[in-house]
Short mmCIF file of C-alpha atoms in Angstrom, two decimals:
data_model
loop_
_atom_site.label_atom_id
_atom_site.label_comp_id
_atom_site.label_asym_id
_atom_site.label_seq_id
_atom_site.Cartn_x
_atom_site.Cartn_y
_atom_site.Cartn_z
CA MET S 1 71.43 31.74 59.13
CA GLU S 2 73.69 34.09 61.01
CA THR S 3 73.81 34.09 64.78
CA PRO S 4 72.49 37.43 66.09
CA SER S 5 74.84 39.65 68.08
CA ARG S 6 72.37 39.53 70.96
CA PRO S 7 70.82 36.15 71.78
CA LEU S 8 67.10 36.07 72.37
CA VAL S 9 66.52 36.06 76.13
CA VAL S 10 63.21 35.32 77.82
CA PRO S 11 62.62 38.11 80.37
CA GLN S 12 61.64 37.50 83.95
CA PRO S 13 57.84 37.50 84.29
CA LYS S 14 56.05 40.03 86.47
CA ARG S 15 54.37 37.22 88.41
CA THR S 16 54.15 33.44 88.32
CA ALA S 17 51.70 30.90 89.69
CA ASP S 18 51.93 27.12 89.82
CA LEU S 19 48.60 25.40 89.24
CA ILE S 20 48.02 21.85 90.44
CA MET S 21 45.79 19.89 88.11
CA ARG S 22 43.26 17.39 89.47
CA ASP S 23 45.76 14.51 89.04
CA GLY S 24 48.75 16.40 90.48
CA ALA S 25 50.31 17.69 87.24
CA VAL S 26 51.84 21.17 87.61
CA ILE S 27 51.23 23.99 85.11
CA ARG S 28 53.30 27.14 85.65
CA LEU S 29 51.65 30.40 84.59
CA ARG S 30 53.82 33.45 83.80
CA GLN S 31 52.45 36.98 83.50
CA TYR S 32 53.92 39.66 81.23
CA GLY S 33 52.80 43.02 79.91
CA ALA S 34 51.60 46.39 81.06
CA GLY S 35 47.98 45.41 81.52
CA GLY S 36 44.99 45.97 79.32
CA ARG S 37 43.37 43.22 77.33
CA ARG S 38 44.44 39.72 78.38
CA LEU S 39 45.84 37.05 76.06
CA ALA S 40 46.68 33.49 77.08
CA LEU S 41 49.31 31.79 74.93
CA SER S 42 50.52 28.21 74.54
CA HIS S 43 52.36 26.00 72.08
CA GLY S 44 52.52 22.90 69.90
CA ASN S 45 53.36 19.29 70.69
CA GLY S 46 56.92 18.82 71.95
CA LEU S 47 57.57 22.56 72.03
CA ALA S 48 57.48 25.27 74.72
CA ILE S 49 55.93 28.72 74.79
CA ASN S 50 59.27 30.44 75.55
CA ALA S 51 60.43 29.38 72.08
CA TYR S 52 57.75 31.67 70.62
CA LEU S 53 59.30 34.78 72.20
CA PRO S 54 59.86 36.58 68.84
CA PHE S 55 56.10 36.37 68.31
CA TRP S 56 54.72 37.20 71.75
CA GLN S 57 57.22 39.53 73.40
CA PRO S 58 56.20 42.64 71.39
CA LEU S 59 52.56 41.97 72.30
CA ALA S 60 53.44 42.73 75.93
CA GLU S 61 53.65 46.44 75.04
CA ASN S 62 49.86 46.63 74.62
CA PHE S 63 48.41 43.52 76.26
CA GLU S 64 48.55 41.51 79.44
CA LEU S 65 50.05 38.13 78.54
CA ILE S 66 49.68 34.87 80.44
CA VAL S 67 51.99 32.28 78.91
CA PHE S 68 52.03 28.62 79.89
CA ASP S 69 53.30 25.24 78.77
CA GLN S 70 51.12 22.17 78.41
CA ARG S 71 51.68 19.36 80.93
CA ASN S 72 55.12 17.71 80.68
CA HIS S 73 56.45 20.53 78.48
CA GLY S 74 58.74 23.51 78.95
CA GLU S 75 58.98 24.86 82.49
CA ASN S 76 56.55 22.31 83.94
CA PRO S 77 57.94 19.36 85.93
CA LEU S 78 57.50 15.87 84.53
CA HIS S 79 54.29 14.20 85.66
CA ASP S 80 53.03 10.63 85.36
CA PRO S 81 53.55 9.61 81.70
CA ALA S 82 50.47 7.37 81.89
CA SER S 83 48.26 10.48 82.08
CA HIS S 84 49.89 12.19 79.10
CA ASP S 85 47.00 11.95 76.67
CA TRP S 86 44.46 14.13 74.90
CA ASP S 87 41.73 13.63 77.49
CA HIS S 88 43.92 14.86 80.36
CA ILE S 89 45.35 17.77 78.36
CA VAL S 90 41.89 18.86 77.20
CA ALA S 91 40.56 18.67 80.75
CA ASP S 92 43.52 20.82 81.88
CA ALA S 93 42.20 23.69 79.75
CA ARG S 94 39.31 24.49 82.11
CA GLU S 95 41.52 24.31 85.19
CA ILE S 96 44.14 26.53 83.57
CA ALA S 97 41.59 29.17 82.61
CA ALA S 98 40.10 29.12 86.12
CA GLY S 99 43.61 29.33 87.60
CA ILE S 100 44.43 32.39 85.50
CA ASP S 101 41.37 34.20 86.86
CA ALA S 102 42.06 33.06 90.41
CA HIS S 103 45.68 34.27 90.45
CA PHE S 104 45.59 37.33 88.19
CA GLY S 105 41.99 38.52 88.48
CA ALA S 106 38.92 37.53 86.52
CA LYS S 107 38.42 39.14 83.13
CA PRO S 108 37.79 38.05 79.52
CA THR S 109 40.80 36.27 78.05
CA VAL S 110 41.54 35.54 74.41
CA GLY S 111 43.27 32.22 73.78
CA VAL S 112 46.18 32.41 71.34
CA PHE S 113 47.25 28.86 70.64
CA HIS S 114 49.41 26.94 68.16
CA SER S 115 49.02 23.40 66.82
CA MET S 116 48.35 20.96 69.68
CA SER S 117 47.20 23.67 72.10
CA ALA S 118 44.89 25.04 69.38
CA CYS S 119 43.28 21.60 69.00
CA VAL S 120 43.01 21.36 72.79
CA ALA S 121 41.19 24.69 72.96
CA LEU S 122 38.73 23.60 70.29
CA MET S 123 38.09 20.23 71.92
CA ALA S 124 37.57 21.85 75.32
CA ALA S 125 35.22 24.49 73.91
CA LEU S 126 33.07 21.90 72.14
CA ARG S 127 32.99 19.50 75.10
CA PHE S 128 32.66 21.87 78.04
CA GLY S 129 32.02 25.37 76.70
CA SER S 130 34.87 27.75 76.02
CA PRO S 131 36.71 29.30 78.98
CA TRP S 132 38.18 31.82 76.48
CA SER S 133 36.28 34.85 75.13
CA ALA S 134 37.73 34.28 71.65
CA LEU S 135 40.27 31.98 70.00
CA ALA S 136 43.15 32.78 67.62
CA LEU S 137 44.37 29.39 66.43
CA PHE S 138 47.64 28.98 64.58
CA ASP S 139 47.77 26.05 62.13
CA PRO S 140 45.87 23.44 64.19
CA PRO S 141 46.20 19.86 62.85
CA LEU S 142 42.45 19.23 62.71
CA PHE S 143 41.65 15.59 61.92
CA PRO S 144 39.45 15.23 58.80
CA PRO S 145 36.27 13.15 58.92
CA THR S 146 35.98 9.70 57.36
CA GLY S 147 35.86 9.87 53.58
CA HIS S 148 37.52 13.27 53.37
CA PRO S 149 40.38 13.33 50.83
CA LEU S 150 42.71 14.89 53.41
CA GLN S 151 42.23 12.13 55.99
CA PRO S 152 44.79 9.76 54.36
CA VAL S 153 47.20 12.70 54.12
CA GLU S 154 46.86 13.46 57.82
CA LEU S 155 47.09 9.79 58.83
CA ALA S 156 50.32 9.45 56.86
CA GLU S 157 51.75 12.60 58.44
CA MET S 158 50.78 11.46 61.94
CA LYS S 159 52.52 8.12 61.39
CA ASN S 160 55.59 9.80 59.90
CA LEU S 161 55.87 12.35 62.71
CA ALA S 162 55.56 9.68 65.40
CA SER S 163 58.16 7.48 63.73
CA ARG S 164 60.66 10.32 63.20
CA THR S 165 60.13 11.58 66.75
CA ARG S 166 60.94 8.18 68.26
CA ARG S 167 64.13 7.89 66.18
CA ARG S 168 65.67 11.24 66.96
CA SER S 169 68.10 12.05 69.74
CA GLN S 170 66.75 12.87 73.18
CA ARG S 171 70.09 13.71 74.79
CA PHE S 172 72.60 16.40 73.91
CA ASN S 173 75.96 17.51 75.23
CA SER S 174 74.82 21.15 75.16
CA VAL S 175 71.92 23.33 74.07
CA GLU S 176 74.18 24.64 71.30
CA GLN S 177 74.49 21.10 69.88
CA PHE S 178 70.71 20.91 69.52
CA ALA S 179 70.55 24.43 68.03
CA VAL S 180 73.13 23.51 65.39
CA GLN S 181 71.11 20.39 64.52
CA LEU S 182 67.99 22.51 64.07
CA ARG S 183 69.79 25.08 61.89
CA ARG S 184 70.93 22.30 59.52
CA SER S 185 67.36 21.29 58.70
CA PRO S 186 65.92 22.97 55.57
CA VAL S 187 62.46 22.89 57.19
CA PHE S 188 63.68 25.23 59.94
CA SER S 189 65.80 27.44 57.70
CA SER S 190 63.42 30.41 57.69
CA TRP S 191 63.30 31.00 61.46
CA VAL S 192 64.29 34.48 62.63
CA PRO S 193 67.85 34.90 63.91
CA GLY S 194 68.36 33.42 67.35
CA ALA S 195 65.22 31.27 67.24
CA HIS S 196 67.11 27.96 66.96
CA LEU S 197 69.12 28.53 70.12
CA LEU S 198 66.05 29.85 71.93
CA PHE S 199 64.12 26.74 70.87
CA ALA S 200 66.88 24.49 72.22
CA GLN S 201 67.03 26.40 75.50
CA SER S 202 63.24 26.24 75.86
CA THR S 203 62.78 22.52 75.14
CA LEU S 204 65.79 21.02 76.96
CA ARG S 205 66.54 20.61 80.67
CA LYS S 206 69.79 19.71 82.42
CA SER S 207 70.21 16.10 83.52
CA GLY S 208 73.61 15.42 85.06
CA GLU S 209 76.22 16.29 82.46
CA GLU S 210 73.72 16.15 79.60
CA TRP S 211 70.70 18.03 78.32
CA ILE S 212 67.49 16.07 77.70
CA LEU S 213 64.17 16.92 76.10
CA CYS S 214 61.64 18.33 78.57
CA ASN S 215 58.93 16.43 76.73
CA SER S 216 60.27 12.98 75.89
CA SER S 217 60.14 11.63 72.36
CA GLU S 218 57.75 8.88 73.44
CA LEU S 219 55.25 11.34 74.93
CA GLU S 220 55.48 13.58 71.88
CA ALA S 221 54.97 10.63 69.52
CA ARG S 222 51.97 9.41 71.51
CA ILE S 223 50.17 12.72 70.98
CA TYR S 224 50.89 12.69 67.24
CA GLU S 225 49.54 9.22 66.64
CA THR S 226 46.36 9.69 68.72
CA ASN S 227 45.27 13.02 67.22
CA ASP S 228 42.25 11.39 65.55
CA ASP S 229 39.17 13.23 66.85
CA ALA S 230 37.18 14.14 63.74
CA SER S 231 34.37 15.69 65.79
CA VAL S 232 36.17 19.05 65.95
CA TRP S 233 36.15 19.41 62.14
CA GLN S 234 32.50 18.39 61.99
CA ASN S 235 31.32 20.63 64.85
CA ILE S 236 33.60 23.64 64.59
CA THR S 237 30.75 25.91 63.47
CA SER S 238 29.12 25.27 66.87
CA LEU S 239 31.91 26.97 68.80
CA PRO S 240 30.54 29.13 71.65
CA CYS S 241 33.03 31.94 70.97
CA PRO S 242 34.53 33.77 67.96
CA ALA S 243 37.51 32.01 66.38
CA LEU S 244 40.07 32.64 63.67
CA LEU S 245 42.29 30.07 61.96
CA ILE S 246 45.73 31.50 61.10
CA GLY S 247 47.28 28.96 58.77
CA ALA S 248 50.61 28.28 57.18
CA ASP S 249 50.97 28.40 53.39
CA PRO S 250 49.69 25.18 51.75
CA SER S 251 51.69 25.94 48.59
CA TYR S 252 55.02 26.47 50.38
CA ARG S 253 57.72 23.92 49.57
CA TYR S 254 57.95 22.70 53.18
CA ALA S 255 54.22 22.82 53.88
CA SER S 256 52.75 20.13 56.12
CA ALA S 257 49.22 18.77 56.43
CA PRO S 258 47.81 21.35 58.90
CA ALA S 259 48.19 24.14 56.33
CA SER S 260 45.92 22.32 53.88
CA MET S 261 43.50 21.27 56.61
CA CYS S 262 43.03 24.82 57.89
CA LYS S 263 42.25 26.04 54.38
CA ALA S 264 39.84 23.14 53.84
CA VAL S 265 37.98 23.87 57.10
CA HIS S 266 37.65 27.49 55.98
CA ASP S 267 36.43 26.53 52.51
CA GLU S 268 34.03 23.82 53.66
CA ARG S 269 32.83 25.12 57.03
CA ASP S 270 33.15 28.88 56.44
CA VAL S 271 35.39 29.38 59.47
CA PRO S 272 37.26 32.73 59.42
CA TYR S 273 40.79 32.18 58.15
CA VAL S 274 43.99 34.03 57.34
CA MET S 275 46.96 32.46 55.58
CA ILE S 276 50.52 33.67 56.22
CA PRO S 277 52.38 33.36 52.89
CA ASP S 278 55.67 31.48 52.57
CA THR S 279 55.48 29.83 55.99
CA THR S 280 55.59 26.32 57.42
CA HIS S 281 53.89 24.93 60.51
CA PHE S 282 56.38 27.06 62.50
CA LEU S 283 54.97 30.30 61.13
CA GLN S 284 55.34 32.20 64.43
CA MET S 285 59.10 31.56 64.39
CA GLU S 286 59.37 32.48 60.71
CA LYS S 287 57.17 35.55 60.31
CA PRO S 288 56.33 36.75 63.81
CA GLU S 289 55.40 40.25 62.67
CA ALA S 290 52.88 38.99 60.10
CA CYS S 291 51.44 36.59 62.68
CA ARG S 292 51.02 39.42 65.18
CA ALA S 293 49.35 41.58 62.54
CA ALA S 294 46.83 38.80 61.80
CA LEU S 295 46.15 38.37 65.51
CA GLU S 296 45.72 42.08 66.18
CA SER S 297 43.35 42.48 63.23
CA PHE S 298 41.22 39.69 64.68
CA LEU S 299 41.30 41.22 68.16
CA ALA S 300 39.95 44.46 66.72
CA THR S 301 36.82 42.59 65.63
CA VAL S 302 35.97 40.81 68.90
CA SER S 303 35.06 42.20 72.31
#
């Protein structure tokens, strides 16, 4: 993939606000857009919302955007690793939603979440009631119930992801070194120009003379291998707000388990669903325009 003549640059937000979670973890909110309907956006495990810029930046022309990273990711400072687990991250969701209203004014907010943050939104909605007026969920890795033919598939993928994550490098001489490594992977070959460097910039922080992962490999692996709550799959039709699954292509050569699981939840539980053809789990980096079109079509159907 060619390097674009103009690198992708995350613009300065209109306003920011640092939220302090109940255990002291910091979540930094960033506001973009000209106003209007509000969307809250977050990311997948080990990632950072700034890396999704090709997807969300054009949305700022018509919507108010509040973007944020999950604890111990992206722009947030590192907090106690012992509290980096699903229960804490799910509990964060209510505090984040309340913090958005407190700092930027109360109004209905649609959650637009990928992978881990999509699962978090579902878990929070089913446990506590949804703080979001609607949910657009990109390729969430929903854990299948016992006896489901996809459960062994997901268990194998969870184990593989955790193992690979623990083996890979955590330190780099430069962000460019990480970007080159990403570009060499066939799985990431369909990202839009500039997305690899943007991803590296968004997920690394300076540490002395080196660059290290914002979210350590151990923390990332821990989330993969403990994503085993089958209650979301079983209870997803009880959601207190409208929701749409926007899945990757299960037939694509680099498809991963979430693509098949999203389709299965649609087929078996009749949850609204759109599939983005020829995409992997990183569909928002590969086909941002198609992902925005799916989101905007959904938004036109919900108040």
